[in-house]
Coordinates of C-alpha atoms (C1' of nucleotides) in Angstrom, one line a residue:
Chain A
M113 CA 101.1 130.0 96.5
E114 CA 101.6 130.4 92.8
I115 CA 101.3 127.7 90.2
K116 CA 105.0 127.1 89.7
S117 CA 105.7 126.4 93.4
T118 CA 102.5 124.4 93.6
I119 CA 103.7 122.1 90.8
A120 CA 107.1 121.9 92.4
A121 CA 105.7 120.8 95.8
L122 CA 103.3 118.3 94.2
A123 CA 106.1 116.8 92.1
A124 CA 108.4 116.6 95.1
L125 CA 105.8 114.7 97.1
A126 CA 104.7 112.5 94.2
Q127 CA 107.5 110.0 94.9
E128 CA 107.3 107.2 97.3
T129 CA 110.7 107.7 98.9
R130 CA 110.3 111.4 99.2
L131 CA 106.8 111.3 100.6
A132 CA 108.1 108.8 103.2
I133 CA 111.0 111.1 104.1
F134 CA 108.7 114.1 104.4
R135 CA 106.2 112.3 106.5
Y136 CA 109.0 111.2 108.8
L137 CA 110.3 114.7 109.1
V138 CA 106.8 116.0 109.8
V139 CA 106.6 113.7 112.8
A140 CA 110.2 114.7 113.8
G141 CA 109.0 118.3 113.9
P142 CA 111.2 121.4 114.0
V143 CA 114.1 119.5 115.6
G144 CA 114.5 117.6 112.4
A145 CA 117.0 114.8 111.7
P146 CA 120.5 114.5 110.2
A147 CA 120.8 113.1 106.7
G148 CA 122.7 110.1 108.0
K149 CA 119.9 109.1 110.4
I150 CA 117.3 109.4 107.6
G151 CA 119.6 107.3 105.3
A152 CA 119.8 104.6 108.0
L153 CA 116.1 104.5 108.3
F154 CA 115.3 104.4 104.6
K155 CA 118.0 102.1 103.4
M156 CA 119.5 103.5 100.2
P157 CA 122.8 104.8 98.9
L158 CA 123.6 108.2 100.4
S159 CA 123.9 109.8 97.0
T160 CA 120.3 108.7 96.3
L161 CA 119.1 110.0 99.6
S162 CA 120.9 113.3 98.9
F163 CA 119.2 113.6 95.6
H164 CA 115.7 113.3 97.2
L165 CA 116.6 115.6 100.0
K166 CA 117.7 118.2 97.4
E167 CA 114.4 117.8 95.5
L168 CA 112.4 118.4 98.6
K169 CA 114.6 121.3 99.5
I170 CA 114.2 122.9 96.1
A171 CA 110.5 122.6 96.5
R172 CA 110.9 124.4 99.8
L173 CA 109.3 121.5 101.7
L174 CA 112.5 121.0 103.7
E175 CA 115.0 123.3 105.3
S176 CA 118.4 122.3 106.4
R177 CA 120.9 123.6 108.9
R178 CA 124.4 122.5 109.7
D179 CA 125.3 121.0 113.1
G180 CA 129.0 120.1 113.2
R181 CA 129.5 117.7 110.3
S182 CA 125.9 116.8 110.2
L183 CA 123.2 118.5 108.1
I184 CA 119.9 118.5 109.9
Y185 CA 116.8 118.5 107.7
A186 CA 113.5 119.6 109.0
A187 CA 110.0 120.0 107.4
N188 CA 109.0 123.4 106.3
F189 CA 105.4 123.6 107.5
A190 CA 104.7 126.9 105.8
T191 CA 105.1 125.3 102.4
I192 CA 102.9 122.3 103.0
N193 CA 100.3 124.7 104.4
Q194 CA 100.5 126.8 101.3
L195 CA 100.1 123.8 99.2
L196 CA 97.0 122.7 101.1
G197 CA 95.8 126.2 100.8
Y198 CA 96.2 126.3 97.0
L199 CA 94.5 122.9 96.6
T200 CA 91.6 123.9 98.8
E201 CA 91.2 127.2 97.1
H202 CA 91.6 126.2 93.5
C203 CA 90.8 122.5 93.3
C204 CA 87.9 122.2 95.7
A205 CA 86.1 125.5 96.3
G206 CA 83.6 126.9 93.8
S207 CA 82.0 123.6 93.4
A208 CA 82.2 122.9 97.1
C209 CA 84.8 120.4 98.3
A210 CA 82.8 119.2 101.3
P211 CA 82.6 115.4 101.8
A212 CA 80.5 115.2 98.7
V213 CA 80.8 111.5 98.3
S214 CA 81.8 108.4 100.2
Q215 CA 84.8 109.0 102.5
P216 CA 85.2 105.9 104.7
S217 CA 85.9 107.8 107.9
R218 CA 88.6 105.5 109.2
K219 CA 89.5 107.5 112.3
G220 CA 87.6 109.7 114.6
A221 CA 87.4 112.4 112.1
A222 CA 89.4 114.8 114.3
R223 CA 88.9 118.5 113.9
Chain B
M203 CA 93.5 107.2 101.1
E204 CA 96.4 104.9 100.9
I205 CA 99.9 105.7 99.8
K206 CA 99.7 104.4 96.3
S207 CA 96.7 106.4 95.3
T208 CA 98.1 109.4 97.1
I209 CA 101.2 109.3 95.0
A210 CA 99.1 108.7 91.9
A211 CA 97.0 111.8 92.6
L212 CA 100.0 114.0 93.4
A213 CA 101.8 112.9 90.3
A214 CA 98.7 113.5 88.2
L215 CA 98.4 117.1 89.4
A216 CA 102.2 117.8 89.3
Q217 CA 102.0 118.8 85.7
E218 CA 101.1 122.2 84.5
T219 CA 98.7 121.1 81.7
R220 CA 97.0 118.6 83.9
L221 CA 96.7 120.9 86.9
A222 CA 95.1 123.5 84.6
I223 CA 92.7 121.0 83.1
F224 CA 91.7 119.8 86.6
R225 CA 91.2 123.3 87.9
Y226 CA 89.0 124.1 84.8
L227 CA 86.9 121.0 85.5
V228 CA 86.6 121.8 89.2
V229 CA 85.1 125.1 88.2
A230 CA 82.9 123.4 85.6
G231 CA 81.5 121.2 88.3
P232 CA 79.6 117.9 87.9
V233 CA 78.4 118.9 84.5
G234 CA 81.9 118.7 83.2
A235 CA 83.1 119.4 79.7
P236 CA 83.7 117.4 76.5
A237 CA 87.3 116.6 75.5
G238 CA 87.0 118.7 72.4
K239 CA 86.0 121.8 74.4
I240 CA 89.0 121.3 76.7
G241 CA 91.3 120.8 73.7
A242 CA 90.1 124.1 72.2
L243 CA 90.8 125.9 75.5
F244 CA 94.2 124.5 76.1
K245 CA 95.6 124.4 72.6
M246 CA 97.5 121.2 72.0
P247 CA 97.2 118.1 69.8
L248 CA 94.2 116.0 70.8
S249 CA 96.4 113.0 71.3
T250 CA 98.4 114.9 73.9
L251 CA 95.2 116.1 75.6
S252 CA 93.9 112.6 75.6
F253 CA 97.1 111.4 77.2
H254 CA 96.7 113.9 80.1
L255 CA 93.0 113.2 80.5
K256 CA 93.9 109.5 80.8
E257 CA 96.5 110.2 83.4
L258 CA 94.0 112.2 85.5
K259 CA 91.4 109.5 85.0
I260 CA 93.8 106.7 86.1
A261 CA 94.5 108.7 89.2
R262 CA 90.7 108.9 89.7
L263 CA 90.7 112.7 89.7
L264 CA 88.4 112.7 86.7
E265 CA 85.5 110.7 85.6
S266 CA 84.1 110.4 82.1
R267 CA 80.8 109.6 80.5
R268 CA 79.8 109.5 76.9
D269 CA 77.2 111.8 75.4
G270 CA 76.7 111.0 71.7
R271 CA 80.1 111.2 70.1
S272 CA 81.5 113.3 72.9
L273 CA 83.2 112.1 76.0
I274 CA 82.4 114.4 78.9
Y275 CA 85.0 114.7 81.6
A276 CA 84.2 115.9 85.1
A277 CA 86.2 116.3 88.3
N278 CA 86.0 113.6 90.9
F279 CA 85.7 115.6 94.1
A280 CA 85.9 112.6 96.3
T281 CA 89.4 111.9 95.2
I282 CA 90.7 115.4 95.7
N283 CA 89.0 115.4 99.1
Q284 CA 90.8 112.2 100.0
L285 CA 94.1 113.6 98.9
L286 CA 93.6 116.7 101.0
G287 CA 92.6 114.4 103.9
Y288 CA 95.8 112.4 103.5
L289 CA 98.0 115.4 103.4
T290 CA 96.3 117.0 106.4
E291 CA 96.5 113.8 108.4
H292 CA 100.0 112.7 107.5
C293 CA 101.9 115.7 106.4
C294 CA 100.7 118.3 108.8
A295 CA 99.2 117.0 112.0
G296 CA 101.4 115.8 114.9
S297 CA 103.4 118.9 114.6
A298 CA 100.3 121.0 114.0
C299 CA 99.7 122.4 110.6
A300 CA 97.9 125.5 111.6
P301 CA 98.6 128.7 109.7
A302 CA 102.0 128.6 111.4
V303 CA 103.5 131.2 109.1
S304 CA 102.5 133.8 106.5
Q305 CA 99.4 132.8 104.4
P306 CA 98.3 136.0 102.7
S307 CA 94.5 135.4 103.1
R308 CA 93.5 136.6 99.7
K309 CA 89.9 135.7 99.8
G310 CA 87.3 135.8 102.6
A311 CA 88.7 132.6 103.9
A312 CA 85.3 130.9 103.6
R313 CA 84.6 127.9 105.8
Chain C
dA225 C1' 76.3 101.9 53.2
dT226 C1' 78.9 106.1 53.2
dT227 C1' 80.6 110.0 55.2
dA228 C1' 81.6 113.3 59.0
dT229 C1' 82.6 114.2 63.8
dA230 C1' 84.7 113.2 68.3
dT231 C1' 88.2 111.1 70.6
dT232 C1' 91.4 107.4 71.6
dT233 C1' 95.2 104.3 70.8
dC234 C1' 99.5 103.2 68.5
dT235 C1' 104.2 104.3 67.6
dA236 C1' 108.3 106.9 67.8
dT237 C1' 111.0 110.4 69.8
dA238 C1' 112.4 113.8 73.1
dT239 C1' 112.9 115.0 77.8
dT240 C1' 112.9 114.3 82.6
dT241 C1' 113.6 111.7 86.6
dC242 C1' 115.7 108.1 89.3
dT243 C1' 119.6 105.3 90.9
dC244 C1' 124.1 104.7 92.4
dG245 C1' 129.3 104.3 92.3
dA246 C1' 133.2 107.4 92.5
dA247 C1' 135.2 111.6 93.5
dA248 C1' 134.8 116.0 95.9
dT249 C1' 133.7 119.2 99.9
dA250 C1' 133.1 120.4 104.8
dT251 C1' 133.9 119.9 109.6
dG252 C1' 136.1 118.1 113.7
dG253 C1' 139.7 115.7 116.3
dA254 C1' 144.4 113.7 117.1
Chain D
dT230 C1' 148.8 118.6 109.3
dC231 C1' 146.7 114.3 108.6
dC232 C1' 142.9 111.3 109.2
dA233 C1' 138.1 110.1 110.0
dT234 C1' 133.2 111.3 109.6
dA235 C1' 129.1 113.3 107.2
dT236 C1' 127.3 114.5 103.2
dT237 C1' 127.1 116.4 98.5
dT238 C1' 128.2 116.7 93.7
dC239 C1' 129.5 114.5 89.3
dG240 C1' 128.7 111.3 85.6
dA241 C1' 126.3 107.7 83.3
dG242 C1' 122.9 104.3 82.5
dA243 C1' 118.0 102.9 83.2
dA244 C1' 113.3 103.9 83.7
dA245 C1' 109.3 106.8 83.4
dT246 C1' 106.8 110.8 81.2
dA247 C1' 105.6 114.0 77.7
dT248 C1' 104.7 115.3 72.9
dA249 C1' 102.6 114.6 68.6
dG250 C1' 101.5 112.5 63.9
dA251 C1' 99.1 108.7 61.9
dA252 C1' 95.8 105.1 62.2
dA253 C1' 91.9 103.2 64.6
dT254 C1' 87.4 103.2 67.1
dA255 C1' 82.7 104.9 68.2
dT256 C1' 78.7 107.4 67.3
dA257 C1' 75.6 110.1 64.4
dA258 C1' 73.7 111.8 60.1
dT259 C1' 72.6 111.3 55.2

DNA sequence: ATTATATTTCTATATTTCTCGAAATATGGA
DNA sequence: TCCATATTTCGAGAAATATAGAAATATAAT
């Protein structure tokens, strides 16, 4: 992933509403969810929701397809993967990004 | 990593200058580099540089220590680790974030 | 003490992002 | 065709961020 798209993805996720929407759609999986359903969940004007969906889509973190009158949004896992790849490669490696320091270990440290 | 600090870290990195500075300091490692040296590399007014260093520091992505009249900045690897952890846990898992798609594999894919 | 170096803070301005009502577009059904 | 539903685009104001010159702070050297 190049720097421009990295910045775009970071900026898209660096907003509470959008991060929440994205997380929701990650859980929803490839099936996704229609804009209306998302709007009902995260209560806000539909124009505001639409703005955030657009931002996420521009950053290629979401994809959308039409189903009747509904637009179904779904997470684009390739992009989040690429972002993770970039961060791991450029912002960790070299100086080793292993659990160098603390890291509370809240869960079972899966994988 | 909780949501607030996640947003803070994402926002801090979602800016070309700051991402470049952070990448530079990741490579520099724990030794870090003085503000002046960074300013010489990324040509910009020192007040602008200072603003960005502060943003990165507030997001806990950088740490600083004084050495004589210089302030040495260094990457905080714990924070970038935690960010990666958050993204992996909340924005990938569930629906599997394995190399689902492309992923050019430029390097030797260490670790 | 005085002066020089290193860097930050202050202040103002420019730019971008966010929010949301109103109007527009797209699709499906009667 | 006309109406209802689903959602986006437009337009404008509010809030947050970015840029940078000038002044302030901190340390070191003379």
